[in-house]
Every structure is written in C-alpha cells, then in structure tokens.
Amino acid sequence: MKILVLNAGSSSQKSCLYEMPEEAIVEEAIAPLWEAKVDWTHHEGMAEIEVKTSTGQKLQEEIPAKSRGEIIAHMLDTLWNGSTQVISKPSEIDGVGHRVVHGGEDYRESVVITEDVKDAIARLANLAPVHNPVNLEGIQAIDDYLGQVKQVAVFDTAFHSSLPDAAAIYPGPYDWVEKGIRRYGFHGISHQYCAQRAAHLLNKDLESLRLITCHLGNGCSLAAIKNGRSIETTMGFTPLDGLMMGTRSGSVDPGILIYLLQQSDDSAQNLDNLLNRASGLLGISGVSGDMRQIQKAIAQGNPRAQLAWDIYIHRLRYYIGAMLAILQGLDVLVFTAGVGENAPDIRAATCEAFGFLGLHIDPEKNQHKPIDIDIATPDSKVRVLVIHTQEDWAIAQECWRHLQ
Ligand SMILES: Nc1ncnc2c1ncn2[C@@H]1O[C@H](COP(=O)(O)OP(=O)(O)O)[C@@H](O)[C@H]1O
Ligand SMILES: CC(=O)OP(=O)(O)O
Ligand SMILES: [Mg+2]
C-alpha cells in the first residue's frame, strides 16, 4: 500500500511517499520511497524544489513561485516522471494524509476528508491563519491532480484533546467555554510521536513515564505527558501562545493588545501580523527568525541577537518549570524539531537550569548530532533524549489505519 503525506508549512511544503509495511508500527519509522521539499524563503519569487528517492536519485531545481497548487503539481509530477520516478502512474497512490493544524472542538481524531471536513478546516482558518489555509490548498491540489483518492486529515490539536478542564479552560467569562474559546494545543502529532519513540528507546512502558517534550522548530511548544496522554501544553486557542518562536511572540500580556488598540488605530489585521510574523526571534533581533542566523549574529557580537537568544532560553526554562509542577516530577525530557535536534547550545543552556533535579547531560554526547539517543549522564536522575520528529511517518500510519 502506497501512502502520500503532505505537510504544509507557512513557507515550505514537505511531502513523502511511503510503501507501508504489512503492519504499521509506531516505534520505527521507515524511509520513504520518495521525499520532496519546496521552500519559498530563499529567493524572492522563486520556489526551490528538492527531491530524493530511496534509491539515491536526487533532483534540485528552482521554478517561479506560482500558486501553492501549481507548485504541488510540479512536485508530484516528479513521482511518475523523470529521474526521481518511483511509480508509473498517479493511481498507484492508495491514500493521502495531510497534517492539518487546527481541528477545533469537532476533531479529536484523524478523519477521512469530506466536503464537511473541508468546510470545518476553512472555518477554523481564522484561528490558525498561518496554517489552516495552506493545509486546505494542499487538499485542493490533491483533488485537482489525483482525483478520487481517499484523503485523511491528521490534526495537530488531536493529541491534546485529553487536557483536563482545569488546563483547557481559560479563566475568562464562562460563556467562552460554550463558544469553543479554550486551549487546544498544537504540534500534537510530533509530541505524541516523540513520547512513543522515547518510551521505545528507553525500553519502558509509555504509561509509566512522566515526560516533557520540547518541540522547538519555527513554531515552538512544550507538552507535559503522563500515562501516555497530554495533560498540559504551552500553546492555547491558537498556535501563538506560550514559548517565544521564530516570528511569533508567544505569550504576552493581553493588556498590551488593548493598549495598542486604544492608543493607535491598530487593526486586528495589524496585530495579527505583528504577533504572528514580526515578533519572536525576528522581532527582537531584527536579524531573522532562523536560529542559525541568530547564532551567526551573536558570534559577530550583535547585542539584539544575544538578547533574543536570552529571552528564548528564559522562556523555555520558565515553561519547563510549569510543566514540571503539573507532572509532579520528571522522568524524561525530550528535545525535537529543527532547533531542538540541531542546537546543542540551546539544549545545554536549558538543561543547566534543572541541575537541582539531578538532571545532567554529557557535553560530548550533546555536541555530536545526537539524534534518537539519550544525552544524559549515566547517573542523571532524568533521561534527556534528542529525537528526530517524524510527523510524516505518524501521519502515514494514521492514514493507513483509515484505509484498512
Ligand atoms: N543546525 C541548526 N542549528 C540551529 N537551528 C537550526 C539548525 N537547523 C535548523 N534550525 C532551526 O530550525 C528551524 C526550523 O525547524 P523546523 O522544525 O524545520 O520548523 P517548521 O517545521 O516549523 O518549519 C529553523 O528556523 C532554524 O532556526
Ligand atoms: C502549529 C505550528 O506552530 O506549526 P509550525 O511549527 O509548523 O509552524
Ligand atoms: Mg514543523
């Protein structure tokens, strides 16, 4: 059975084609037959497409950045044409799984996509303005180019549907609860995968572990996981809450928004732009939302880049402290996603604050691309794992379940 996965980001589009094994198992991700990544950020007006196959074929090209739909069509074409061809015709694809960021109250599990599901994803777009619209474009592109194939939406919010009321409900007026204004949490596909993978790597039953998973990518969030369920997380009603991120502020006093609205003629749209796209690492440093650029600027003595890094660490420690209290202890700390997997300085500075718990990492192990290993010292009271998140594989498994 062949499953295609589409993982749409605000400025990127990732995709994989898997040949699913007889029984899909969560612990070991298999390598995809074909994987593609399209990036819009590097050259104005151009999209960079990178394709790799399991047989070692590679393709790199740059095409004018047309609509996402057209770019997806171009990307899919490399599945059945040219040097990266892995199938002979589109109908060999048995199902398509999509990462959909906001599932709202209606979707606590993945679902087969129908017109109703598409309408719901569209309705929720104002709650995840950077994500849901591009998720829909991906679904539409598959409708247009692959026709009748079964499509499955896998929601980033689903794993957090287990949040207890005390964590999920805002202390605003009670009628918010009835209006669906509550904390949903995001990056659930990644948090869940990493928790399962951590238990597997440690050869422990997931139910027996208290974990904090740190998803530090362009968007950043933490999850506190107990008995295999998410019991607290840093993102809320939208993916804007909590930690400082690449271009998102994370939590700020809502009084600031009232102040800005009253002082100037700031519109809701302006505030959306300010908080989602012009804050975080980019907003403070004035350099970039990319941690690599921040590190480069720090090395060149840029004080605002240093300040951005300091705030990032401060907030990370602050929220890990909150998760610790909710879990009432900690067995495993996990780092994942672009920054979590690749930035030893961030891991070291974060862990340093928790020495009082008996948590200690081995500086050697921390330095050497430690993917899917335990970087804690043998006598550390808490295991510290770096895990390569496999959202695409997790989505493929969900999709596989729906096709059975
Ligand atoms: N070697 C590295 N060192 C530090 N940060 C890195 C490195 N590689 C990637 N990153 C960071 O990872 C971020 C992207 O993470 P990723 O998980 O791919 O994000 P997303 O899926 O949200 O687009 C980049 O913005 C960059 O800051
Ligand atoms: C939900 C979210 O923030 O996703 P990403 O990190 O991919 O932007
Ligand atoms: Mg991501």
XYZ file of C-alpha atoms and ligand atoms in Angstrom:
440
model
C 0.000 0.000 0.000
C 1.389 3.401 -1.001
C 0.601 6.450 1.084
C 1.467 10.017 0.206
C 1.846 12.574 3.018
C 1.569 16.338 2.642
C 2.930 18.501 5.445
C 2.294 22.145 4.617
C 4.219 24.865 6.429
C 3.812 28.602 6.150
C 6.828 28.910 3.872
C 7.512 25.313 2.975
C 5.790 22.260 1.642
C 7.114 18.837 2.599
C 5.905 15.582 1.130
C 6.757 11.858 1.371
C 5.613 8.676 -0.341
C 5.752 5.547 1.817
C 5.402 1.911 0.906
C 3.625 0.826 4.082
C 4.694 -2.421 5.740
C 2.057 -5.134 6.406
C 1.634 -3.846 9.920
C 2.407 -0.213 10.579
C 4.449 0.077 13.786
C 4.948 3.361 15.504
C 8.390 2.934 17.019
C 10.462 2.561 13.879
C 9.864 4.990 11.066
C 10.679 3.514 7.675
C 12.460 5.523 4.990
C 10.097 6.937 2.357
C 10.363 5.816 -1.282
C 10.373 9.457 -2.302
C 10.538 12.748 -0.412
C 10.249 16.308 -1.590
C 10.638 19.705 -0.021
C 9.681 23.027 -1.525
C 10.959 26.236 0.020
C 9.871 29.764 -0.818
C 12.019 31.726 1.596
C 15.440 31.937 -0.027
C 14.867 33.717 -3.327
C 12.125 36.241 -3.872
C 9.558 34.981 -6.373
C 11.198 31.575 -6.714
C 10.443 28.159 -5.223
C 13.291 25.723 -4.589
C 12.324 22.097 -5.050
C 14.445 19.277 -3.660
C 13.536 15.639 -4.322
C 15.240 12.465 -3.035
C 14.393 8.824 -3.570
C 15.269 5.737 -1.534
C 17.399 4.545 -4.450
C 19.635 7.602 -4.168
C 18.243 9.715 -7.023
C 18.291 13.457 -6.356
C 16.768 16.434 -8.074
C 17.166 20.106 -7.253
C 15.510 22.866 -9.221
C 14.188 26.358 -8.885
C 10.921 27.370 -10.539
C 8.995 30.637 -10.461
C 6.826 30.658 -7.300
C 3.358 30.262 -8.732
C 0.389 29.286 -6.576
C 0.965 26.551 -3.976
C -1.342 24.312 -6.024
C 0.823 24.626 -9.121
C 3.989 24.062 -7.123
C 2.492 20.926 -5.540
C 1.522 19.715 -9.028
C 5.105 20.226 -10.184
C 6.418 18.393 -7.121
C 4.007 15.447 -7.603
C 4.985 15.155 -11.244
C 8.460 14.025 -10.114
C 6.788 10.913 -8.598
C 5.952 9.449 -12.002
C 8.266 11.340 -14.371
C 11.985 11.922 -14.819
C 14.988 10.679 -12.855
C 13.165 10.530 -9.482
C 10.264 8.445 -10.773
C 9.145 5.830 -8.214
C 5.655 4.945 -9.525
C 4.364 4.593 -13.058
C 1.025 6.350 -12.630
C -0.821 8.501 -10.039
C -3.445 5.785 -9.425
C -0.789 3.685 -7.638
C -1.235 6.009 -4.649
C -3.735 4.394 -2.256
C -4.275 7.296 0.130
C -3.087 10.783 1.027
C -2.558 12.012 4.596
C -2.417 15.716 5.468
C -1.146 17.481 8.537
C -3.945 19.881 9.466
C -3.042 22.265 12.245
C -6.389 23.249 13.811
C -9.181 20.711 14.238
C -11.144 22.774 16.759
C -13.683 21.076 19.016
C -15.083 18.806 16.325
C -11.993 16.773 15.507
C -10.388 14.908 18.352
C -9.072 12.240 15.992
C -7.974 11.996 12.391
C -10.783 11.760 9.809
C -11.357 10.907 6.183
C -11.738 14.220 4.346
C -15.224 15.040 3.066
C -16.757 18.348 1.944
C -17.891 18.892 5.581
C -14.358 18.394 6.867
C -13.026 20.874 4.303
C -15.641 23.417 5.394
C -14.626 22.950 9.027
C -10.916 23.420 8.228
C -11.824 26.600 6.335
C -13.942 27.878 9.250
C -11.036 27.341 11.639
C -8.648 29.289 9.395
C -9.052 32.481 11.407
C -7.744 30.597 14.473
C -4.669 29.287 12.650
C -4.152 31.901 9.942
C -0.599 30.829 9.138
C -1.522 27.153 8.789
C -5.110 26.071 8.015
C -5.410 27.964 4.699
C -2.263 26.282 3.335
C -3.472 22.891 4.590
C -6.640 23.413 2.534
C -4.621 24.375 -0.539
C -2.812 21.032 -0.255
C -6.106 19.127 -0.045
C -7.456 21.035 -3.041
C -4.297 20.340 -5.042
C -4.730 16.588 -4.458
C -8.401 16.841 -5.515
C -7.268 18.595 -8.677
C -4.313 16.393 -9.591
C -5.064 12.959 -8.125
C -8.858 12.972 -8.307
C -10.698 10.256 -6.422
C -8.037 9.138 -3.940
C -9.010 8.882 -0.244
C -7.607 11.761 1.814
C -7.185 11.822 5.589
C -6.734 14.864 7.833
C -4.466 14.336 10.842
C -4.846 17.164 13.340
C -2.131 18.821 15.385
C -4.736 19.505 18.067
C -5.968 15.900 18.468
C -3.336 14.628 20.931
C -4.178 17.467 23.335
C -7.897 16.680 23.446
C -7.061 14.846 26.701
C -6.175 18.100 28.509
C -8.128 18.219 31.774
C -10.668 21.067 32.068
C -8.515 22.922 34.590
C -5.793 23.141 31.943
C -8.013 23.606 28.901
C -10.401 26.300 30.135
C -9.357 29.948 30.270
C -10.296 31.884 33.382
C -12.320 34.318 31.265
C -16.126 34.561 31.337
C -17.762 31.133 31.463
C -19.565 31.585 28.163
C -16.181 31.293 26.404
C -16.414 27.569 27.157
C -19.682 27.356 25.210
C -18.205 29.375 22.356
C -15.271 26.963 21.985
C -12.795 29.568 23.246
C -10.468 27.229 25.126
C -6.942 25.895 24.930
C -6.421 23.351 22.150
C -2.643 22.944 21.924
C -0.695 22.125 18.756
C 2.248 20.078 17.401
C 0.353 17.084 18.814
C 1.471 14.760 16.016
C 5.088 15.488 16.944
C 4.613 15.405 20.751
C 2.816 12.067 20.546
C 5.347 10.508 18.181
C 8.268 11.674 20.348
C 6.702 10.341 23.556
C 6.156 6.921 21.960
C 9.629 6.926 20.459
C 11.187 7.920 23.810
C 9.478 5.034 25.608
C 10.682 2.663 22.891
C 14.281 3.947 23.049
C 14.319 3.605 26.842
C 12.628 0.213 26.673
C 9.941 1.438 29.077
C 6.162 1.375 29.044
C 4.954 4.850 27.966
C 2.199 4.682 30.612
C 4.855 4.565 33.345
C 6.704 7.737 32.286
C 6.340 11.451 33.036
C 7.705 13.325 30.025
C 8.203 16.885 28.857
C 8.581 17.068 25.079
C 10.108 20.289 23.717
C 9.127 20.837 20.069
C 11.429 23.666 19.023
C 11.026 24.376 15.322
C 9.852 27.514 13.633
C 6.800 27.223 15.892
C 7.662 26.078 19.431
C 5.672 24.300 22.125
C 6.052 22.013 25.126
C 3.833 19.152 26.221
C 3.602 17.508 29.649
C 2.744 13.841 29.140
C 1.585 11.409 31.812
C 0.023 7.944 31.341
C 0.670 8.439 27.627
C -1.645 11.473 27.493
C -1.052 15.175 27.107
C -2.034 16.897 30.359
C -0.578 20.366 29.718
C 0.943 22.241 26.799
C 2.137 25.771 26.099
C 0.091 26.659 23.007
C -3.542 27.609 23.507
C -6.566 28.672 21.482
C -4.163 29.415 18.623
C -0.528 28.462 17.865
C 0.541 31.905 19.077
C 0.610 31.175 22.805
C 3.444 30.093 25.068
C 7.122 29.987 24.077
C 8.987 32.583 22.036
C 9.213 31.365 18.420
C 10.870 32.251 15.113
C 8.482 35.071 14.213
C 5.704 34.592 16.812
C 5.772 36.317 20.185
C 4.367 33.528 22.331
C 2.533 34.717 25.466
C 2.320 38.435 26.013
C 0.065 40.344 28.381
C -3.277 40.705 26.535
C -3.379 44.179 28.072
C -0.737 45.165 25.504
C -3.228 44.485 22.709
C -5.914 46.570 24.382
C -3.353 49.338 24.892
C -2.259 49.237 21.238
C -5.852 49.224 20.001
C -6.724 52.191 22.211
C -3.560 54.227 21.639
C -3.356 53.977 17.895
C -5.605 52.847 15.120
C -4.056 49.405 15.108
C -6.402 47.000 13.387
C -6.881 43.342 14.222
C -5.081 42.546 10.994
C -2.081 44.654 12.022
C -1.899 42.955 15.389
C -2.115 39.551 13.713
C 0.815 40.480 11.531
C 2.781 41.962 14.417
C 2.391 38.972 16.732
C 2.499 36.135 14.185
C 5.049 37.377 11.683
C 7.099 40.239 13.105
C 7.825 39.119 16.682
C 9.844 36.369 18.352
C 13.487 35.897 17.364
C 12.956 38.104 14.308
C 11.172 40.873 16.189
C 13.751 41.170 18.953
C 16.915 40.630 16.902
C 15.864 42.450 13.745
C 18.022 39.826 12.038
C 15.992 36.686 11.349
C 13.531 34.166 12.747
C 16.006 31.406 11.940
C 18.039 30.266 14.956
C 21.092 29.629 12.757
C 21.154 33.294 11.707
C 20.726 34.356 15.344
C 23.720 32.231 16.342
C 25.772 33.707 13.495
C 24.844 37.262 14.520
C 25.742 36.525 18.167
C 29.161 35.285 17.044
C 29.582 38.649 15.278
C 28.772 40.480 18.527
C 25.194 41.583 17.727
C 23.633 42.532 21.115
C 19.992 42.267 19.956
C 20.599 38.762 18.629
C 22.083 37.910 22.042
C 19.005 39.389 23.745
C 16.705 37.320 21.507
C 18.636 34.161 22.437
C 18.499 35.048 26.156
C 14.718 35.592 26.081
C 14.248 32.332 24.160
C 16.126 30.400 26.870
C 14.477 32.263 29.737
C 11.006 31.412 28.455
C 11.941 27.825 27.713
C 13.143 27.338 31.300
C 10.098 29.166 32.653
C 7.615 26.894 30.889
C 9.548 23.696 31.607
C 9.240 24.709 35.263
C 5.472 24.987 34.848
C 5.254 21.563 33.159
C 7.332 20.043 35.986
C 4.853 21.236 38.577
C 1.887 19.859 36.640
C 3.610 16.479 36.173
C 4.791 16.481 39.806
C 8.136 15.113 38.723
C 10.033 14.179 35.588
C 11.470 11.020 34.083
C 12.281 12.139 30.536
C 12.994 15.448 28.830
C 12.852 15.309 25.014
C 14.226 17.830 22.502
C 12.897 17.729 18.952
C 12.316 19.687 15.679
C 14.756 21.991 13.836
C 16.201 23.816 16.864
C 15.706 21.010 19.399
C 17.507 18.498 17.189
C 20.296 20.739 15.916
C 21.222 23.321 18.550
C 23.459 21.908 21.333
C 23.837 25.380 22.902
C 20.051 25.636 23.399
C 19.872 22.157 24.957
C 22.833 22.850 27.258
C 21.511 26.224 28.462
C 18.056 24.763 29.076
C 19.307 21.738 30.992
C 21.706 23.784 33.113
C 18.724 25.279 34.961
C 17.486 21.856 36.059
C 20.670 20.555 37.681
C 18.822 20.867 41.011
C 16.645 17.933 39.911
C 19.753 15.804 39.400
C 19.338 16.283 35.628
C 22.750 16.285 33.923
C 23.762 15.942 30.290
C 27.019 14.638 28.855
C 28.572 17.611 26.981
C 30.301 15.277 24.484
C 27.100 13.446 23.563
C 25.228 16.745 23.366
C 27.655 18.091 20.738
C 27.675 15.214 18.268
C 24.446 15.228 16.239
C 22.804 13.108 18.908
C 19.674 12.003 17.044
C 17.498 9.421 18.799
C 19.878 8.940 21.679
C 19.991 9.660 25.397
C 22.414 12.516 26.129
C 22.047 12.389 29.928
C 24.965 11.219 32.072
C 24.607 7.656 33.423
C 23.845 8.958 36.935
C 21.359 11.650 35.814
C 18.014 11.370 37.623
C 16.206 12.396 34.414
C 16.844 10.926 30.946
C 17.371 13.556 28.241
C 16.640 12.430 24.691
C 17.121 14.127 21.339
C 14.564 12.683 18.922
C 14.166 13.363 15.238
C 10.479 14.092 14.908
C 8.749 12.020 12.257
C 5.450 13.811 11.736
C 5.155 12.447 8.201
C 5.557 8.863 9.315
C 2.995 9.385 12.096
C 0.554 10.848 9.545
C 1.152 7.915 7.161
C 0.286 5.485 9.951
C -2.956 7.303 10.768
C -3.857 7.322 7.085
C -3.051 3.594 6.852
C -5.449 2.933 9.766
C -8.286 4.645 7.873
C -7.587 2.633 4.728
C -7.811 -0.756 6.493
N 21.823 23.477 12.724
C 20.877 24.223 13.283
N 21.155 24.986 14.369
C 20.229 25.758 14.932
N 18.975 25.860 14.493
C 18.625 25.136 13.422
C 19.559 24.279 12.759
N 18.909 23.686 11.730
C 17.639 24.155 11.755
N 17.465 25.034 12.762
C 16.262 25.783 13.131
O 15.106 25.007 12.912
C 14.050 25.874 12.455
C 13.083 25.122 11.618
O 12.650 23.989 12.302
P 11.569 23.016 11.649
O 11.249 22.006 12.683
O 12.054 22.540 10.333
O 10.414 24.067 11.519
P 8.981 24.049 10.853
O 8.614 22.597 10.621
O 8.146 24.693 11.902
O 9.102 24.844 9.612
C 14.760 26.941 11.643
O 14.052 28.119 11.718
C 16.096 27.047 12.322
O 16.007 28.118 13.232
C 1.353 24.642 14.900
C 2.649 25.226 14.491
O 3.097 26.170 15.087
O 3.288 24.629 13.462
P 4.712 25.047 12.852
O 5.704 24.887 13.954
O 4.939 24.044 11.742
O 4.620 26.449 12.382
Mg 7.212 21.710 11.892
